[in-house]
PDB file of C-alpha atoms in Angstrom:
ATOM      1  CA  MET A 925      -0.093   0.295  -0.184  1.00 49.00           C
ATOM      2  CA  PRO A 926       2.368   2.586   0.397  1.00 51.00           C
ATOM      3  CA  ARG A 927       3.680   1.944  -3.112  1.00 50.00           C
ATOM      4  CA  ALA A 928       0.359   4.049  -4.408  1.00 50.00           C
ATOM      5  CA  PRO A 929       0.871   7.093  -2.836  1.00 54.00           C
ATOM      6  CA  ARG A 930       4.297   7.167  -4.282  1.00 68.00           C
ATOM      7  CA  ARG A 931       3.531   6.424  -8.265  1.00 73.00           C
ATOM      8  CA  SER A 932       0.443   9.140  -7.549  1.00 80.00           C
ATOM      9  CA  SER A 933       2.843  11.371  -6.069  1.00 88.00           C
ATOM     10  CA  ARG A 934       5.500  10.926  -8.870  1.00 87.00           C
ATOM     11  CA  ARG A 935       2.806  11.022 -11.551  1.00 89.00           C
ATOM     12  CA  ALA A 936       1.846  14.637  -9.652  1.00 87.00           C
ATOM     13  CA  SER A 937       5.349  15.820  -9.608  1.00 88.00           C
ATOM     14  CA  LEU A 938       6.090  14.844 -13.502  1.00 89.00           C
ATOM     15  CA  ALA A 939       2.506  16.711 -14.355  1.00 88.00           C
ATOM     16  CA  ALA A 940       3.252  19.683 -12.173  1.00 88.00           C
ATOM     17  CA  SER A 941       6.795  20.137 -13.362  1.00 88.00           C
ATOM     18  CA  HIS A 942       5.716  19.883 -17.238  1.00 88.00           C
ATOM     19  CA  ALA A 943       2.441  22.458 -16.151  1.00 88.00           C
ATOM     20  CA  GLN A 944       5.839  24.542 -15.207  1.00 90.00           C
ATOM     21  CA  GLN A 945       7.731  24.018 -18.237  1.00 90.00           C
ATOM     22  CA  LEU A 946       4.625  24.891 -20.533  1.00 88.00           C
ATOM     23  CA  ALA A 947       4.399  27.993 -18.432  1.00 88.00           C
ATOM     24  CA  THR A 948       7.491  29.272 -18.968  1.00 89.00           C
ATOM     25  CA  LYS A 949       6.992  28.143 -22.250  1.00 88.00           C
ATOM     26  CA  PHE A 950       4.295  30.499 -22.627  1.00 83.00           C
ATOM     27  CA  GLU A 951       5.847  33.322 -21.152  1.00 86.00           C
ATOM     28  CA  SER A 952       8.904  33.083 -23.296  1.00 86.00           C
ATOM     29  CA  GLN A 953       6.207  33.408 -26.504  1.00 88.00           C
ATOM     30  CA  LYS A 954       4.486  36.213 -24.821  1.00 85.00           C
ATOM     31  CA  ASN A 955       7.457  38.049 -23.888  1.00 86.00           C
ATOM     32  CA  LEU A 956       8.523  37.560 -27.245  1.00 88.00           C
ATOM     33  CA  LEU A 957       5.249  39.060 -29.181  1.00 86.00           C
ATOM     34  CA  GLN A 958       5.698  41.381 -26.926  1.00 88.00           C
ATOM     35  CA  LEU A 959       8.623  42.976 -27.807  1.00 90.00           C
ATOM     36  CA  VAL A 960       8.063  41.959 -31.774  1.00 92.00           C
ATOM     37  CA  THR A 961       4.632  43.963 -31.205  1.00 90.00           C
ATOM     38  CA  ASP A 962       6.461  47.145 -29.419  1.00 91.00           C
ATOM     39  CA  SER A 963       9.169  47.808 -31.987  1.00 90.00           C
ATOM     40  CA  GLN A 964       6.292  48.231 -34.811  1.00 93.00           C
ATOM     41  CA  PRO A 965       5.440  51.488 -36.117  1.00 93.00           C
ATOM     42  CA  THR A 966       1.821  50.552 -35.449  1.00 96.00           C
ATOM     43  CA  GLN A 967      -0.752  49.491 -32.675  1.00 97.00           C
ATOM     44  CA  ILE A 968      -1.723  46.418 -32.061  1.00 97.00           C
ATOM     45  CA  PHE A 969      -3.930  45.528 -29.715  1.00 97.00           C
ATOM     46  CA  ILE A 970      -6.622  42.248 -29.034  1.00 97.00           C
ATOM     47  CA  LEU A 971      -9.971  42.890 -28.431  1.00 97.00           C
ATOM     48  CA  ASP A 972     -12.247  39.707 -26.929  1.00 96.00           C
ATOM     49  CA  GLU A 973     -15.772  39.233 -27.887  1.00 94.00           C
ATOM     50  CA  LYS A 974     -16.639  41.707 -24.593  1.00 96.00           C
ATOM     51  CA  ASP A 975     -14.720  43.920 -26.104  1.00 97.00           C
ATOM     52  CA  GLN A 976     -12.269  43.810 -23.548  1.00 97.00           C
ATOM     53  CA  TYR A 977      -8.059  44.067 -24.035  1.00 97.00           C
ATOM     54  CA  GLN A 978      -6.109  41.052 -24.544  1.00 95.00           C
ATOM     55  CA  PHE A 979      -3.295  42.406 -25.689  1.00 95.00           C
ATOM     56  CA  ALA A 980      -1.940  45.422 -26.719  1.00 97.00           C
ATOM     57  CA  ASN A 981       1.415  46.955 -27.761  1.00 96.00           C
ATOM     58  CA  SER A 982       3.313  50.003 -26.494  1.00 96.00           C
ATOM     59  CA  GLN A 983       2.107  52.295 -29.502  1.00 96.00           C
ATOM     60  CA  ALA A 984      -1.972  51.154 -28.401  1.00 97.00           C
ATOM     61  CA  ALA A 985      -0.805  52.153 -24.733  1.00 97.00           C
ATOM     62  CA  LYS A 986       0.630  55.298 -25.785  1.00 96.00           C
ATOM     63  CA  ALA A 987      -2.476  56.598 -27.718  1.00 94.00           C
ATOM     64  CA  ALA A 988      -4.319  55.609 -24.760  1.00 96.00           C
ATOM     65  CA  GLY A 989      -2.413  57.410 -22.367  1.00 96.00           C
ATOM     66  CA  ILE A 990      -1.832  54.121 -20.017  1.00 96.00           C
ATOM     67  CA  PRO A 991       0.566  51.627 -19.507  1.00 96.00           C
ATOM     68  CA  ASN A 992      -0.604  48.555 -21.290  1.00 93.00           C
ATOM     69  CA  THR A 993      -0.331  45.559 -18.364  1.00 93.00           C
ATOM     70  CA  GLU A 994      -3.475  48.583 -17.306  1.00 96.00           C
ATOM     71  CA  MET A 995      -5.139  48.124 -20.464  1.00 97.00           C
ATOM     72  CA  ILE A 996      -5.952  44.790 -19.979  1.00 95.00           C
ATOM     73  CA  GLY A 997      -9.150  42.922 -18.709  1.00 96.00           C
ATOM     74  CA  LYS A 998     -10.139  46.548 -19.453  1.00 97.00           C
ATOM     75  CA  PRO A 999     -13.354  47.384 -21.794  1.00 98.00           C
ATOM     76  CA  ILE A1000     -11.758  49.462 -24.691  1.00 98.00           C
ATOM     77  CA  ALA A1001     -14.628  51.920 -23.959  1.00 98.00           C
ATOM     78  CA  ASN A1002     -13.095  52.641 -20.761  1.00 97.00           C
ATOM     79  CA  VAL A1003     -10.044  53.084 -21.752  1.00 97.00           C
ATOM     80  CA  LEU A1004     -10.183  55.616 -24.536  1.00 96.00           C
ATOM     81  CA  GLY A1005     -13.572  57.043 -23.380  1.00 96.00           C
ATOM     82  CA  PRO A1006     -17.544  55.795 -25.679  1.00 97.00           C
ATOM     83  CA  GLN A1007     -16.949  57.712 -28.307  1.00 94.00           C
ATOM     84  CA  ALA A1008     -13.377  56.981 -29.434  1.00 93.00           C
ATOM     85  CA  ALA A1009     -13.889  53.034 -29.053  1.00 97.00           C
ATOM     86  CA  LYS A1010     -17.155  53.489 -30.719  1.00 97.00           C
ATOM     87  CA  ARG A1011     -15.046  53.061 -34.135  1.00 97.00           C
ATOM     88  CA  TYR A1012     -13.459  49.818 -32.936  1.00 98.00           C
ATOM     89  CA  VAL A1013     -16.277  48.065 -31.295  1.00 98.00           C
ATOM     90  CA  THR A1014     -18.184  48.801 -34.557  1.00 98.00           C
ATOM     91  CA  LEU A1015     -15.582  47.061 -36.465  1.00 98.00           C
ATOM     92  CA  SER A1016     -14.725  44.002 -34.509  1.00 97.00           C
ATOM     93  CA  HIS A1017     -18.147  43.231 -34.044  1.00 97.00           C
ATOM     94  CA  GLU A1018     -18.334  43.262 -38.006  1.00 97.00           C
ATOM     95  CA  ALA A1019     -15.036  41.256 -38.049  1.00 97.00           C
ATOM     96  CA  LEU A1020     -16.415  38.673 -35.512  1.00 96.00           C
ATOM     97  CA  GLU A1021     -19.742  38.562 -37.982  1.00 95.00           C
ATOM     98  CA  LEU A1022     -18.430  38.377 -41.205  1.00 95.00           C
ATOM     99  CA  ARG A1023     -15.570  35.863 -39.474  1.00 93.00           C
ATOM    100  CA  HIS A1024     -12.871  37.463 -42.395  1.00 95.00           C
ATOM    101  CA  GLU A1025     -11.024  40.940 -41.895  1.00 97.00           C
ATOM    102  CA  VAL A1026     -12.154  44.081 -42.144  1.00 98.00           C
ATOM    103  CA  SER A1027     -10.384  47.486 -43.183  1.00 97.00           C
ATOM    104  CA  ASP A1028     -11.078  50.843 -42.376  1.00 97.00           C
ATOM    105  CA  VAL A1029      -9.599  54.641 -43.246  1.00 96.00           C
ATOM    106  CA  ALA A1030     -10.961  56.805 -41.068  1.00 94.00           C
ATOM    107  CA  ARG A1031     -10.221  60.955 -40.664  1.00 92.00           C
ATOM    108  CA  SER A1032     -10.101  62.566 -37.400  1.00 89.00           C
ATOM    109  CA  GLU A1033      -9.220  66.015 -36.475  1.00 87.00           C
ATOM    110  CA  GLU A1034      -6.859  66.882 -33.351  1.00 80.00           C
ATOM    111  CA  GLY A1035      -5.539  69.949 -32.357  1.00 85.00           C
ATOM    112  CA  GLY A1036      -6.938  71.192 -35.947  1.00 87.00           C
ATOM    113  CA  LYS A1037      -4.838  68.889 -37.495  1.00 89.00           C
ATOM    114  CA  VAL A1038      -5.620  66.191 -39.862  1.00 89.00           C
ATOM    115  CA  LYS A1039      -5.424  62.820 -39.217  1.00 91.00           C
ATOM    116  CA  VAL A1040      -5.967  59.663 -41.033  1.00 94.00           C
ATOM    117  CA  VAL A1041      -5.121  56.314 -40.265  1.00 95.00           C
ATOM    118  CA  GLN A1042      -5.830  52.555 -41.616  1.00 96.00           C
ATOM    119  CA  SER A1043      -6.652  49.796 -39.915  1.00 97.00           C
ATOM    120  CA  GLU A1044      -7.248  46.037 -39.783  1.00 98.00           C
ATOM    121  CA  HIS A1045      -9.742  44.650 -38.316  1.00 98.00           C
ATOM    122  CA  ILE A1046      -8.363  40.708 -38.422  1.00 97.00           C
ATOM    123  CA  PRO A1047     -11.014  37.941 -36.242  1.00 97.00           C
ATOM    124  CA  LEU A1048      -8.472  35.408 -34.284  1.00 95.00           C
ATOM    125  CA  LYS A1049     -10.290  31.830 -34.060  1.00 92.00           C
ATOM    126  CA  ASP A1050     -10.955  29.898 -30.555  1.00 87.00           C
ATOM    127  CA  PRO A1051      -9.374  26.112 -30.260  1.00 86.00           C
ATOM    128  CA  THR A1052     -12.558  25.481 -31.572  1.00 87.00           C
ATOM    129  CA  GLY A1053     -12.291  27.326 -34.765  1.00 84.00           C
ATOM    130  CA  THR A1054     -14.753  29.801 -33.318  1.00 80.00           C
ATOM    131  CA  PRO A1055     -13.833  33.529 -33.590  1.00 82.00           C
ATOM    132  CA  ARG A1056     -13.669  34.941 -30.290  1.00 92.00           C
ATOM    133  CA  SER A1057     -11.049  38.059 -30.931  1.00 96.00           C
ATOM    134  CA  VAL A1058      -9.330  40.422 -32.689  1.00 98.00           C
ATOM    135  CA  LEU A1059      -6.889  41.445 -34.526  1.00 97.00           C
ATOM    136  CA  THR A1060      -6.602  45.358 -34.524  1.00 98.00           C
ATOM    137  CA  VAL A1061      -3.860  47.096 -36.858  1.00 98.00           C
ATOM    138  CA  GLU A1062      -3.569  50.057 -37.499  1.00 97.00           C
ATOM    139  CA  ARG A1063      -1.348  52.501 -38.772  1.00 96.00           C
ATOM    140  CA  ASP A1064      -1.039  56.458 -39.013  1.00 94.00           C
ATOM    141  CA  ILE A1065      -1.284  57.370 -42.808  1.00 94.00           C
ATOM    142  CA  THR A1066      -1.880  61.233 -42.180  1.00 91.00           C
ATOM    143  CA  ASP A1067       2.061  61.985 -43.854  1.00 88.00           C
ATOM    144  CA  VAL A1068       1.156  59.660 -47.151  1.00 86.00           C
ATOM    145  CA  VAL A1069      -2.353  61.475 -47.944  1.00 86.00           C
ATOM    146  CA  THR A1070      -1.414  64.712 -47.312  1.00 83.00           C
ATOM    147  CA  GLU A1071       1.780  64.613 -49.799  1.00 87.00           C
ATOM    148  CA  ARG A1072      -0.907  61.923 -52.166  1.00 84.00           C
ATOM    149  CA  GLU A1073      -2.807  64.949 -51.964  1.00 82.00           C
ATOM    150  CA  ARG A1074      -0.323  67.902 -51.974  1.00 84.00           C
ATOM    151  CA  ARG A1075       0.591  66.678 -55.244  1.00 88.00           C
ATOM    152  CA  ALA A1076      -2.764  66.094 -57.367  1.00 86.00           C
ATOM    153  CA  GLN A1077      -3.526  69.639 -56.299  1.00 83.00           C
ATOM    154  CA  GLN A1078      -0.401  70.418 -58.177  1.00 84.00           C
ATOM    155  CA  HIS A1079      -1.211  68.217 -60.858  1.00 80.00           C
ATOM    156  CA  ARG A1080      -4.713  69.798 -61.677  1.00 79.00           C
ATOM    157  CA  GLY A1081      -2.791  73.422 -60.838  1.00 70.00           C
ATOM    158  CA  GLY A1082       0.407  72.764 -62.237  1.00 56.00           C
ATOM    159  CA  ALA A1083      -0.848  71.204 -65.682  1.00 50.00           C
ATOM    160  CA  PRO A1084      -2.346  75.275 -67.162  1.00 48.00           C
ATOM    161  CA  ARG A1085       1.538  76.546 -66.873  1.00 48.00           C
ATOM    162  CA  LEU A1086       2.843  73.452 -69.109  1.00 45.00           C
ATOM    163  CA  GLN A1087       0.476  74.681 -71.577  1.00 49.00           C
ATOM    164  CA  GLN A1088       1.672  78.186 -71.478  1.00 50.00           C
ATOM    165  CA  PRO A1089       4.875  79.387 -73.221  1.00 54.00           C
ATOM    166  CA  LEU A1090       8.119  78.976 -71.459  1.00 50.00           C
ATOM    167  CA  PRO A1091       9.655  82.474 -70.377  1.00 54.00           C
ATOM    168  CA  GLN A1092      12.802  83.467 -73.108  1.00 60.00           C
ATOM    169  CA  ARG A1093      15.964  83.918 -71.269  1.00 53.00           C
TER     170      ARG A1093
END
């Protein structure tokens, strides 16, 4: 009879060791993901089906004005405010319903300056294959759009000048 507890104890010890190895591996992968996403110039975050942050990189945290560790588990509306969160919530729900990526370009005005952002909202499947959260990647494309608009305006304004004779030297 004394052997049964030893085997049970041994199995429990092996299971605990295996669980610790998995936890260490998970933590290592999580840290790598954080490092990689923090080095990107884009906001990257994951919202679950209840609109709560499951992940946020440093750019998303900077835009929210709080550390990313304080964002996790909180509803996006509580972090950004209901008005700012509305667009993300709508697009995330659309991606979950459609079960595929949704793209969006939005213009806003901040401090008298126009800001243009492009975002991708990608549903992430759980182990059963059901989308339960949405990865959002958002980049500021203001400079690109401003330059494109400037060139278009020059092109429209420049065409008549090309028809004028060149000044004589």
